[in-house]
Tab-separated table of C-alpha atoms and ligand atoms in Angstrom:
chain	number	residue	atom	x	y	z
A	1	MET	CA	-117.527	-6.700	115.426
A	2	LYS	CA	-116.611	-8.624	118.549
A	3	VAL	CA	-115.873	-12.321	118.213
A	4	ILE	CA	-116.343	-14.344	121.386
A	5	VAL	CA	-114.866	-17.854	121.381
A	6	ALA	CA	-116.286	-20.342	123.887
A	7	GLU	CA	-113.711	-21.476	126.442
A	8	SER	CA	-115.022	-25.031	126.191
A	9	ALA	CA	-114.823	-25.201	122.370
A	10	GLY	CA	-112.853	-28.010	120.775
A	11	PHE	CA	-111.368	-31.379	121.768
A	12	CYS	CA	-112.620	-32.809	125.044
A	13	PHE	CA	-110.588	-35.105	127.290
A	14	GLY	CA	-111.985	-38.302	125.734
A	15	VAL	CA	-111.370	-37.292	122.143
A	16	ARG	CA	-107.858	-36.033	122.879
A	17	ARG	CA	-107.087	-39.311	124.650
A	18	ALA	CA	-108.477	-41.360	121.731
A	19	VAL	CA	-106.457	-39.418	119.167
A	20	GLU	CA	-103.256	-39.801	121.217
A	21	ARG	CA	-103.846	-43.532	121.594
A	22	ALA	CA	-104.519	-43.893	117.897
A	23	GLU	CA	-101.344	-41.993	117.054
A	24	GLY	CA	-99.448	-44.295	119.430
A	25	ALA	CA	-100.896	-47.384	117.739
A	26	ALA	CA	-99.964	-46.031	114.307
A	27	ALA	CA	-96.395	-45.448	115.482
A	28	GLU	CA	-96.003	-48.825	117.208
A	29	ALA	CA	-97.812	-51.319	115.005
A	30	SER	CA	-96.680	-51.977	111.467
A	31	THR	CA	-100.315	-52.321	110.428
A	32	ALA	CA	-103.057	-50.632	112.406
A	33	VAL	CA	-106.583	-49.791	111.284
A	34	CYS	CA	-109.508	-47.898	112.800
A	35	LEU	CA	-112.866	-49.557	113.233
A	36	GLY	CA	-114.865	-46.929	111.380
A	37	PRO	CA	-114.047	-43.255	111.889
A	38	LEU	CA	-112.232	-42.784	115.223
A	39	ILE	CA	-114.130	-39.572	115.938
A	40	HIS	CA	-116.832	-37.667	114.072
A	41	ASN	CA	-114.587	-35.166	112.385
A	42	PRO	CA	-113.607	-35.620	108.734
A	43	GLN	CA	-110.453	-33.466	108.859
A	44	GLU	CA	-109.062	-35.428	111.813
A	45	VAL	CA	-109.993	-38.784	110.291
A	46	GLU	CA	-108.143	-37.719	107.146
A	47	ARG	CA	-105.070	-36.715	109.161
A	48	LEU	CA	-105.055	-40.090	110.960
A	49	GLN	CA	-105.400	-41.818	107.618
A	50	GLU	CA	-102.240	-40.040	106.493
A	51	LEU	CA	-100.513	-41.612	109.520
A	52	GLY	CA	-101.608	-45.014	108.191
A	53	LEU	CA	-104.825	-45.506	110.179
A	54	ARG	CA	-107.402	-46.420	107.584
A	55	PRO	CA	-111.060	-46.610	108.755
A	56	VAL	CA	-112.367	-50.136	107.999
A	57	GLU	CA	-115.413	-52.294	108.717
A	58	GLU	CA	-115.004	-55.356	110.929
A	59	ALA	CA	-115.093	-57.750	107.965
A	60	GLU	CA	-112.145	-55.931	106.388
A	61	VAL	CA	-109.776	-56.416	109.335
A	62	ALA	CA	-106.902	-58.615	108.173
A	63	ALA	CA	-105.122	-61.170	110.386
A	64	GLY	CA	-102.438	-59.584	112.562
A	65	GLU	CA	-103.716	-56.042	112.173
A	66	THR	CA	-104.058	-53.916	115.309
A	67	VAL	CA	-107.585	-52.534	115.548
A	68	VAL	CA	-108.174	-49.125	117.110
A	69	THR	CA	-111.782	-48.768	118.266
A	70	ARG	CA	-113.853	-45.585	118.401
A	71	SER	CA	-113.893	-43.093	121.258
A	72	HIS	CA	-117.682	-43.233	121.470
A	73	GLY	CA	-117.901	-46.959	122.045
A	74	THR	CA	-118.062	-50.290	120.229
A	75	PRO	CA	-120.909	-52.835	120.517
A	76	ALA	CA	-120.134	-55.430	123.224
A	77	ASP	CA	-120.305	-58.450	120.891
A	78	GLN	CA	-118.152	-56.797	118.246
A	79	LEU	CA	-115.506	-55.804	120.788
A	80	ALA	CA	-115.398	-59.384	122.111
A	81	ARG	CA	-114.984	-60.791	118.576
A	82	LEU	CA	-112.161	-58.376	117.786
A	83	GLU	CA	-110.361	-59.051	121.065
A	84	ALA	CA	-110.561	-62.791	120.421
A	85	ARG	CA	-109.011	-62.242	117.032
A	86	GLY	CA	-105.988	-60.003	117.698
A	87	PRO	CA	-104.603	-56.843	119.294
A	88	VAL	CA	-107.159	-54.121	120.051
A	89	VAL	CA	-106.495	-50.568	121.218
A	90	ASP	CA	-109.821	-49.682	122.785
A	91	THR	CA	-110.117	-45.893	122.868
A	92	THR	CA	-113.641	-45.853	124.312
A	93	CYS	CA	-113.852	-42.749	126.509
A	94	PRO	CA	-113.857	-43.703	130.207
A	95	PHE	CA	-117.126	-41.779	130.659
A	96	VAL	CA	-118.797	-43.851	127.941
A	97	LYS	CA	-117.397	-46.992	129.566
A	98	VAL	CA	-118.962	-46.039	132.903
A	99	CYS	CA	-122.314	-45.708	131.172
A	100	GLN	CA	-121.899	-49.065	129.380
A	101	GLN	CA	-121.013	-50.774	132.668
A	102	ARG	CA	-123.915	-49.134	134.490
A	103	ALA	CA	-126.352	-50.250	131.777
A	104	GLU	CA	-125.004	-53.816	131.878
A	105	LYS	CA	-125.175	-54.011	135.675
A	106	MET	CA	-128.729	-52.662	135.908
A	107	ALA	CA	-129.856	-55.028	133.158
A	108	SER	CA	-128.249	-57.943	135.010
A	109	GLU	CA	-130.330	-56.969	138.052
A	110	GLY	CA	-133.531	-57.210	136.017
A	111	TYR	CA	-134.138	-53.541	135.246
A	112	ALA	CA	-135.498	-52.447	131.916
A	113	VAL	CA	-132.774	-50.174	130.562
A	114	ILE	CA	-133.696	-46.946	128.826
A	115	VAL	CA	-130.903	-45.091	127.087
A	116	VAL	CA	-131.681	-41.442	126.408
A	117	GLY	CA	-129.882	-40.617	123.175
A	118	ASP	CA	-130.049	-40.912	119.420
A	119	PRO	CA	-131.365	-44.253	118.138
A	120	GLY	CA	-128.811	-45.512	115.618
A	121	HIS	CA	-125.949	-43.453	117.027
A	122	PRO	CA	-122.914	-45.700	117.676
A	123	GLU	CA	-122.536	-44.575	121.287
A	124	ALA	CA	-126.201	-45.049	122.208
A	125	GLU	CA	-126.275	-48.412	120.431
A	126	SER	CA	-123.067	-49.536	122.147
A	127	ILE	CA	-124.559	-48.677	125.561
A	128	ALA	CA	-127.704	-50.610	124.619
A	129	SER	CA	-125.576	-53.571	123.497
A	130	PHE	CA	-123.948	-53.770	126.933
A	131	ALA	CA	-127.399	-53.671	128.555
A	132	ARG	CA	-128.515	-56.537	126.305
A	133	ARG	CA	-125.417	-58.497	127.278
A	134	GLY	CA	-126.332	-58.006	130.935
A	135	ARG	CA	-129.882	-59.278	130.622
A	136	SER	CA	-130.452	-62.879	131.488
A	137	ALA	CA	-134.198	-62.585	130.719
A	138	PRO	CA	-135.620	-61.829	127.234
A	139	GLU	CA	-133.836	-58.924	125.597
A	140	ASP	CA	-136.840	-56.777	124.729
A	141	ALA	CA	-136.503	-54.448	127.721
A	142	VAL	CA	-133.702	-52.282	126.361
A	143	ARG	CA	-134.591	-49.121	124.454
A	144	VAL	CA	-132.857	-46.059	123.030
A	145	VAL	CA	-135.182	-43.044	123.056
A	146	THR	CA	-134.561	-39.418	122.233
A	147	ASP	CA	-137.414	-38.041	124.290
A	148	ALA	CA	-140.307	-38.989	126.549
A	149	GLU	CA	-142.947	-39.498	123.836
A	150	GLN	CA	-140.966	-42.442	122.414
A	151	LEU	CA	-141.190	-44.357	125.664
A	152	GLU	CA	-143.391	-47.416	125.173
A	153	LEU	CA	-142.214	-49.611	127.998
A	154	GLY	CA	-143.782	-50.137	131.389
A	155	GLY	CA	-143.234	-52.652	134.153
A	156	LYS	CA	-141.720	-53.222	137.563
A	157	LYS	CA	-138.394	-51.459	137.421
A	158	ALA	CA	-136.480	-49.277	135.031
A	159	ALA	CA	-133.010	-47.780	134.926
A	160	VAL	CA	-132.469	-44.677	132.850
A	161	VAL	CA	-129.014	-43.759	131.568
A	162	ALA	CA	-128.015	-41.188	128.971
A	163	GLN	CA	-125.758	-41.037	125.968
A	164	THR	CA	-122.930	-38.836	127.244
A	165	THR	CA	-123.904	-36.075	124.802
A	166	ALA	CA	-127.671	-36.106	125.512
A	167	ARG	CA	-129.492	-32.958	126.553
A	168	GLU	CA	-130.205	-32.670	130.271
A	169	GLU	CA	-133.821	-31.601	129.556
A	170	ASN	CA	-134.460	-34.780	127.546
A	171	LEU	CA	-133.047	-36.981	130.306
A	172	ALA	CA	-135.237	-35.227	132.879
A	173	ARG	CA	-138.358	-35.618	130.699
A	174	VAL	CA	-137.737	-39.329	130.132
A	175	VAL	CA	-137.203	-39.923	133.849
A	176	ALA	CA	-140.448	-38.055	134.612
A	177	ALA	CA	-142.307	-40.119	132.002
A	178	CYS	CA	-140.997	-43.346	133.568
A	179	LEU	CA	-142.368	-42.544	137.027
A	180	PRO	CA	-146.028	-43.395	136.329
A	181	ARG	CA	-145.064	-46.400	134.180
A	182	PHE	CA	-142.730	-48.262	136.528
A	183	ALA	CA	-142.982	-49.107	140.219
A	184	GLU	CA	-139.284	-48.386	140.655
A	185	VAL	CA	-137.178	-46.006	138.630
A	186	ARG	CA	-133.425	-45.500	138.959
A	187	ALA	CA	-131.933	-42.608	137.045
A	188	PHE	CA	-128.252	-42.063	136.299
A	189	ASN	CA	-127.055	-38.795	134.933
A	190	THR	CA	-124.332	-40.141	132.662
A	191	ILE	CA	-124.165	-36.980	130.590
A	192	CYS	CA	-120.525	-36.017	130.408
A	193	ASP	CA	-119.678	-32.945	132.414
A	194	ALA	CA	-117.624	-31.573	129.516
A	195	THR	CA	-120.743	-31.846	127.350
A	196	ALA	CA	-123.036	-30.229	129.912
A	197	ARG	CA	-120.561	-27.366	130.415
A	198	ARG	CA	-120.158	-26.848	126.690
A	199	GLN	CA	-123.940	-26.758	126.205
A	200	ARG	CA	-124.482	-24.281	129.058
A	201	GLU	CA	-121.740	-22.004	127.783
A	202	ALA	CA	-123.082	-22.149	124.221
A	203	ARG	CA	-126.564	-21.173	125.405
A	204	GLU	CA	-125.221	-18.234	127.387
A	205	LEU	CA	-122.981	-17.008	124.580
A	206	ALA	CA	-125.840	-17.309	122.090
A	207	ARG	CA	-128.061	-15.093	124.239
A	208	GLY	CA	-125.525	-12.257	124.071
A	209	ALA	CA	-124.643	-12.568	120.380
A	210	ASP	CA	-126.206	-11.622	117.031
A	211	LEU	CA	-124.963	-14.787	115.373
A	212	VAL	CA	-123.485	-18.088	116.553
A	213	ILE	CA	-121.077	-20.119	114.471
A	214	VAL	CA	-120.769	-23.748	115.511
A	215	VAL	CA	-117.758	-25.610	114.096
A	216	GLY	CA	-117.847	-29.381	113.860
A	217	GLY	CA	-118.374	-32.487	111.762
A	218	ARG	CA	-121.822	-32.993	110.236
A	219	ARG	CA	-122.002	-36.482	111.757
A	220	SER	CA	-121.063	-35.305	115.236
A	221	ALA	CA	-124.001	-35.707	117.633
A	222	ASN	CA	-122.597	-33.306	120.209
A	223	THR	CA	-122.050	-30.647	117.544
A	224	ARG	CA	-125.634	-31.072	116.332
A	225	ARG	CA	-126.818	-30.629	119.917
A	226	LEU	CA	-124.868	-27.363	120.202
A	227	VAL	CA	-126.458	-26.162	116.980
A	228	ASP	CA	-129.949	-27.018	118.283
A	229	ILE	CA	-129.332	-25.280	121.604
A	230	CYS	CA	-127.965	-22.103	120.022
A	231	ALA	CA	-130.639	-22.030	117.305
A	232	GLU	CA	-133.323	-21.955	120.000
A	233	VAL	CA	-132.155	-18.488	121.037
A	234	ARG	CA	-130.190	-17.021	118.125
A	235	GLN	CA	-129.447	-17.307	114.441
A	236	THR	CA	-126.920	-20.138	114.146
A	237	ARG	CA	-124.692	-21.452	111.359
A	238	TRP	CA	-123.059	-24.880	111.380
A	239	ILE	CA	-119.779	-25.224	109.484
A	240	GLU	CA	-117.150	-27.956	109.223
A	241	GLY	CA	-114.351	-25.536	108.378
A	242	ALA	CA	-113.384	-21.922	107.663
A	243	GLU	CA	-113.942	-22.266	103.932
A	244	GLU	CA	-117.709	-22.605	104.513
A	245	LEU	CA	-117.965	-19.287	106.347
A	246	SER	CA	-119.816	-16.773	104.179
A	247	PRO	CA	-118.970	-13.057	104.721
A	248	GLY	CA	-122.647	-12.193	104.177
A	249	TRP	CA	-123.623	-13.926	107.442
A	250	ILE	CA	-121.790	-11.423	109.633
A	251	GLU	CA	-122.955	-8.234	107.915
A	252	GLY	CA	-124.478	-5.942	110.536
A	253	CYS	CA	-123.417	-8.206	113.433
A	254	GLU	CA	-121.885	-6.569	116.500
A	255	ARG	CA	-121.160	-9.782	118.374
A	256	VAL	CA	-120.454	-13.172	116.874
A	257	ALA	CA	-120.089	-16.182	119.172
A	258	VAL	CA	-118.033	-19.203	118.107
A	259	THR	CA	-118.151	-22.632	119.647
A	260	ALA	CA	-117.106	-26.087	118.476
A	261	GLY	CA	-117.961	-29.718	119.062
A	262	ALA	CA	-115.844	-32.052	121.173
A	263	SER	CA	-114.268	-33.664	118.104
A	264	THR	CA	-113.250	-30.432	116.382
A	265	PRO	CA	-109.443	-30.086	116.235
A	266	ASP	CA	-107.938	-26.821	117.512
A	267	ARG	CA	-106.440	-26.062	114.114
A	268	VAL	CA	-109.895	-26.149	112.464
A	269	LEU	CA	-111.366	-23.855	115.129
A	270	SER	CA	-108.370	-21.495	114.899
A	271	ALA	CA	-108.766	-21.257	111.128
A	272	VAL	CA	-112.407	-20.170	111.587
A	273	VAL	CA	-111.380	-17.532	114.137
A	274	ARG	CA	-108.614	-16.284	111.835
A	275	ARG	CA	-111.085	-15.958	108.985
A	276	LEU	CA	-113.425	-13.930	111.179
A	277	GLU	CA	-110.481	-11.659	112.043
A	278	VAL	CA	-109.698	-11.195	108.363
A	279	LEU	CA	-113.359	-10.220	107.890
A	280	GLY	CA	-113.041	-7.482	110.536
A	281	GLY	CA	-113.579	-9.427	113.770
A	282	ASN	CA	-111.944	-8.474	117.035
A	283	VAL	CA	-111.463	-11.576	119.172
A	284	GLN	CA	-112.401	-11.266	122.872
A	285	ASP	CA	-112.007	-13.827	125.634
A	286	GLY	CA	-115.093	-15.968	126.404
A	287	GLU	CA	-117.325	-14.067	128.885
B	301	LIG	S1	-117.708	-35.605	125.322
B	301	LIG	FE1	-117.267	-36.485	127.329
B	301	LIG	S2	-117.909	-38.616	127.105
B	301	LIG	FE2	-117.696	-37.836	125.047
B	301	LIG	S3	-115.605	-38.356	124.485
B	301	LIG	FE3	-115.576	-36.285	125.362
B	301	LIG	S4	-115.057	-36.560	127.527
B	301	LIG	FE4	-115.740	-38.531	126.714
């Protein structure tokens, strides 16, 4: 059985940067806390907690504590409140920041802002919060939609941005759906290149495999997207760690592809690969 590991699997630039900053804050500040989980990976959150970085809600932040914010963005009003209160280590990924700034600027110019992403997801909601901050007019022209059928708005002008982990197809469909509804439409492909590359590679690997194993946290949006993409073409299993891998899944498989979400630590991915080797796998380079 060949095991093919995606070259793009594991920590992306933004997550690595956030983890390094958080580790730095834990080392420097006598008391530092994380505003919620730093990234969507339970094993990594646990490791950071062992370094002293407890995930807390805003109301639990004590005076003098350094607050480390999430890599996938913090709502604009919450960030302002925290910064007014004490030291903040903002680990928002620069690509998410670009999207937040774009949304705010377009809103300030009177565009309805449509964020293609997951309603309720912290990143999508943080982008929407910056758009709301930028609007001088009533705030009802900011929406987070997953796909074109959820689009209810219409009007003079719209700007479409995407959660950095959105699917390119969904962004394209929403932009197309905006065209007949608005006189002017501006579209910004704010999908992170690392995400787009990871999704393309996952799709290609899935096509050539009998089974795909996707490793990543259950709350990770980009991991879920990888699972959806792979499941469209091949049988796919989603695991958080090696201990969930059942030997029965690989029976009769000649090629097993492995990929992982952007917040999956290397050690978790390596443990999955090692377990596949123990079960008879022969690891090949990504093709
Ligand atoms: S996936 Fe892209 S946008 Fe998201 S944290 Fe990683 S580098 Fe940043």
